mmCIF file of C-alpha atoms and ligand atoms in Angstrom:
data_model
loop_
_atom_site.group_PDB
_atom_site.id
_atom_site.type_symbol
_atom_site.label_atom_id
_atom_site.label_comp_id
_atom_site.label_asym_id
_atom_site.label_seq_id
_atom_site.Cartn_x
_atom_site.Cartn_y
_atom_site.Cartn_z
ATOM 1 C CA UNK B 3 -1.638 37.141 39.517
ATOM 2 C CA UNK B 4 -1.873 35.500 42.935
ATOM 3 C CA UNK B 5 -2.268 38.931 44.552
ATOM 4 C CA UNK B 6 -5.213 39.548 42.267
ATOM 5 C CA UNK B 7 -6.829 36.261 43.271
ATOM 6 C CA UNK B 8 -6.382 37.180 46.921
ATOM 7 C CA UNK B 9 -8.113 40.482 46.304
ATOM 8 C CA UNK B 10 -10.953 38.690 44.527
ATOM 9 C CA UNK B 11 -11.304 36.263 47.392
ATOM 10 C CA UNK B 12 -11.344 39.128 49.843
ATOM 11 C CA UNK B 13 -14.237 40.839 48.043
ATOM 12 C CA UNK B 14 -16.250 37.614 47.957
ATOM 13 C CA UNK B 15 -15.572 36.921 51.638
ATOM 14 C CA UNK B 16 -16.486 40.463 52.626
ATOM 15 C CA UNK B 17 -19.797 40.368 50.762
ATOM 16 C CA UNK B 18 -20.688 36.877 51.992
ATOM 17 C CA UNK B 19 -20.055 37.838 55.607
ATOM 18 C CA UNK B 20 -21.626 41.299 55.401
ATOM 19 C CA UNK B 21 -24.119 41.126 52.554
ATOM 20 C CA UNK B 22 -25.414 44.489 51.310
ATOM 21 C CA UNK B 23 -29.141 45.074 50.772
ATOM 22 C CA UNK B 24 -30.114 41.837 52.511
ATOM 23 C CA UNK B 25 -33.634 42.691 53.633
ATOM 24 C CA UNK B 26 -37.236 42.243 52.615
ATOM 25 C CA UNK B 27 -38.765 45.140 50.658
ATOM 26 C CA UNK B 28 -42.329 46.099 51.468
ATOM 27 C CA UNK B 29 -42.936 48.374 48.504
ATOM 28 C CA UNK B 30 -41.364 46.059 45.928
ATOM 29 C CA UNK B 31 -42.969 46.147 42.482
ATOM 30 C CA UNK B 32 -41.515 42.778 41.543
ATOM 31 C CA UNK B 33 -40.276 39.750 43.392
ATOM 32 C CA UNK B 34 -39.091 36.249 42.561
ATOM 33 C CA UNK B 35 -37.716 33.226 44.319
ATOM 34 C CA UNK B 36 -34.761 31.172 43.185
ATOM 35 C CA UNK B 37 -33.434 27.817 44.339
ATOM 36 C CA UNK B 38 -30.288 25.932 43.453
ATOM 37 C CA UNK B 39 -30.820 22.294 44.525
ATOM 38 C CA UNK B 40 -27.187 21.384 43.788
ATOM 39 C CA UNK B 41 -25.997 23.526 46.668
ATOM 40 C CA UNK B 42 -29.126 24.453 48.608
ATOM 41 C CA UNK B 43 -28.929 28.189 47.836
ATOM 42 C CA UNK B 44 -32.359 29.794 48.173
ATOM 43 C CA UNK B 45 -33.060 33.476 47.620
ATOM 44 C CA UNK B 46 -35.900 35.908 47.149
ATOM 45 C CA UNK B 47 -35.012 38.970 45.075
ATOM 46 C CA UNK B 48 -37.058 42.163 45.487
ATOM 47 C CA UNK B 49 -37.153 44.975 42.965
ATOM 48 C CA UNK B 50 -38.721 48.385 42.931
ATOM 49 C CA UNK B 51 -38.768 49.576 39.352
ATOM 50 C CA UNK B 52 -40.101 52.998 38.426
ATOM 51 C CA UNK B 53 -39.896 54.699 35.040
ATOM 52 C CA UNK B 54 -37.705 51.889 33.771
ATOM 53 C CA UNK B 55 -35.119 52.433 36.511
ATOM 54 C CA UNK B 56 -34.172 49.985 39.262
ATOM 55 C CA UNK B 57 -34.858 52.330 42.180
ATOM 56 C CA UNK B 58 -34.252 49.679 44.798
ATOM 57 C CA UNK B 59 -33.139 46.056 44.852
ATOM 58 C CA UNK B 60 -32.708 43.728 47.804
ATOM 59 C CA UNK B 61 -32.665 40.037 48.643
ATOM 60 C CA UNK B 62 -33.427 37.592 51.405
ATOM 61 C CA UNK B 63 -32.556 33.971 51.960
ATOM 62 C CA UNK B 64 -29.488 31.901 52.506
ATOM 63 C CA UNK B 65 -26.806 30.203 50.517
ATOM 64 C CA UNK B 66 -23.105 29.515 50.275
ATOM 65 C CA UNK B 67 -20.442 32.242 50.251
ATOM 66 C CA UNK B 68 -20.404 32.482 46.449
ATOM 67 C CA UNK B 69 -24.173 32.853 45.986
ATOM 68 C CA UNK B 70 -24.521 35.277 48.910
ATOM 69 C CA UNK B 71 -21.652 37.448 47.681
ATOM 70 C CA UNK B 72 -23.087 37.343 44.171
ATOM 71 C CA UNK B 73 -26.503 38.509 45.403
ATOM 72 C CA UNK B 74 -24.909 41.258 47.485
ATOM 73 C CA UNK B 75 -22.703 42.553 44.671
ATOM 74 C CA UNK B 76 -25.601 42.317 42.223
ATOM 75 C CA UNK B 77 -27.796 44.575 44.351
ATOM 76 C CA UNK B 78 -24.941 47.082 44.702
ATOM 77 C CA UNK B 79 -24.302 47.086 40.990
ATOM 78 C CA UNK B 80 -27.873 47.266 39.681
ATOM 79 C CA UNK B 81 -29.329 49.830 42.061
ATOM 80 C CA UNK B 82 -30.063 53.021 40.135
ATOM 81 C CA UNK B 83 -29.488 51.425 36.731
ATOM 82 C CA UNK B 84 -32.031 51.417 33.898
ATOM 83 C CA UNK B 85 -33.729 48.032 33.449
ATOM 84 C CA UNK B 86 -32.185 47.614 29.997
ATOM 85 C CA UNK B 87 -28.735 48.073 31.448
ATOM 86 C CA UNK B 88 -29.511 45.515 34.157
ATOM 87 C CA UNK B 89 -30.294 42.946 31.451
ATOM 88 C CA UNK B 90 -27.030 43.848 29.782
ATOM 89 C CA UNK B 91 -25.017 43.411 32.987
ATOM 90 C CA UNK B 92 -26.715 40.036 33.531
ATOM 91 C CA UNK B 93 -25.714 39.027 30.030
ATOM 92 C CA UNK B 94 -22.118 39.995 30.553
ATOM 93 C CA UNK B 95 -22.000 38.405 33.998
ATOM 94 C CA UNK B 96 -23.267 35.172 32.498
ATOM 95 C CA UNK B 97 -20.606 35.281 29.786
ATOM 96 C CA UNK B 98 -17.935 36.062 32.366
ATOM 97 C CA UNK B 99 -18.856 32.896 34.248
ATOM 98 C CA UNK B 100 -19.400 30.569 31.356
ATOM 99 C CA UNK B 101 -16.260 31.770 29.610
ATOM 100 C CA UNK B 102 -18.063 32.707 26.420
ATOM 101 C CA UNK B 103 -16.383 35.878 25.231
ATOM 102 C CA UNK B 104 -16.861 35.171 21.539
ATOM 103 C CA UNK B 105 -19.003 38.271 21.025
ATOM 104 C CA UNK B 106 -16.523 40.473 22.794
ATOM 105 C CA UNK B 107 -12.927 40.835 21.708
ATOM 106 C CA UNK B 108 -11.879 42.247 25.059
ATOM 107 C CA UNK B 109 -11.766 40.117 28.182
ATOM 108 C CA UNK B 110 -15.279 39.662 29.617
ATOM 109 C CA UNK B 111 -14.295 41.116 32.997
ATOM 110 C CA UNK B 112 -13.329 44.492 31.501
ATOM 111 C CA UNK B 113 -15.776 47.154 32.668
ATOM 112 C CA UNK B 114 -17.450 44.799 35.115
ATOM 113 C CA UNK B 115 -16.126 46.566 38.209
ATOM 114 C CA UNK B 116 -16.253 44.432 41.325
ATOM 115 C CA UNK B 117 -18.330 41.800 39.522
ATOM 116 C CA UNK B 118 -15.103 40.762 37.782
ATOM 117 C CA UNK B 119 -14.175 38.871 40.966
ATOM 118 C CA UNK B 120 -16.501 36.091 39.796
ATOM 119 C CA UNK B 121 -14.336 35.445 36.733
ATOM 120 C CA UNK B 122 -12.411 32.896 38.823
ATOM 121 C CA UNK B 123 -15.594 30.910 39.487
ATOM 122 C CA UNK B 124 -15.508 29.842 35.832
ATOM 123 C CA UNK B 125 -12.933 27.219 36.806
ATOM 124 C CA UNK B 126 -15.397 25.570 39.199
ATOM 125 C CA UNK B 127 -18.432 24.549 37.096
ATOM 126 C CA UNK B 128 -20.397 23.428 40.154
ATOM 127 C CA UNK B 129 -20.086 26.938 41.601
ATOM 128 C CA UNK B 130 -21.271 28.686 38.448
ATOM 129 C CA UNK B 131 -24.893 27.916 39.338
ATOM 130 C CA UNK B 132 -24.344 29.416 42.789
ATOM 131 C CA UNK B 133 -23.021 32.670 41.329
ATOM 132 C CA UNK B 134 -25.700 32.989 38.648
ATOM 133 C CA UNK B 135 -28.711 32.019 40.830
ATOM 134 C CA UNK B 136 -29.377 35.553 42.195
ATOM 135 C CA UNK B 137 -29.113 36.935 38.667
ATOM 136 C CA UNK B 138 -31.526 34.429 37.163
ATOM 137 C CA UNK B 139 -33.896 35.213 40.020
ATOM 138 C CA UNK B 140 -33.574 38.946 39.304
ATOM 139 C CA UNK B 141 -34.349 38.300 35.615
ATOM 140 C CA UNK B 142 -37.440 36.285 36.560
ATOM 141 C CA UNK B 143 -38.602 39.119 38.805
ATOM 142 C CA UNK B 144 -38.066 41.626 35.983
ATOM 143 C CA UNK B 145 -40.175 39.542 33.629
ATOM 144 C CA UNK B 146 -42.955 39.446 36.199
ATOM 145 C CA UNK B 147 -43.653 43.130 35.943
ATOM 146 C CA UNK B 148 -43.444 43.228 32.201
ATOM 147 C CA UNK B 149 -46.401 40.866 32.139
ATOM 148 C CA UNK B 150 -48.259 42.926 34.698
ATOM 149 C CA UNK B 151 -47.602 46.160 32.810
ATOM 150 C CA UNK B 152 -48.887 44.741 29.520
ATOM 151 C CA UNK B 153 -52.313 44.136 31.081
ATOM 152 C CA UNK B 154 -52.686 47.769 32.168
HETATM 153 ZN ZN1 ZN P 22 -24.005 27.672 46.471
#
């Protein structure tokens, strides 16, 4: 199992040092800011959603290795996915980190791809907020457009 932990650590280190999709997005349809005062992580998440699909997702800001890697891996995972599926991934990611797998008989990390690396964060409650911050911010951004759309 220690080899597996090393691999997990490697993925987190890689994404924190070379974050993917870390840029502002000029043609974003939705955007939200998130802040974790416990650690000082602060991110803006940009989304371009068209026809219910996440066409593009990016982020800006700064935070610790865990939050930066989480934001980076989130953008990689959600790009091209339908909005509904993005909510679903968020749900599963949250369960993976909080250790609540009561609704799922299989281990929560199954089918999570690279996001499974955050399963180890569960053991460090203080870090859970770091890992989930980009996701909560993404959810807030998603909700923003739903409101806008309903007025059209
Ligand atoms: Zn943090």
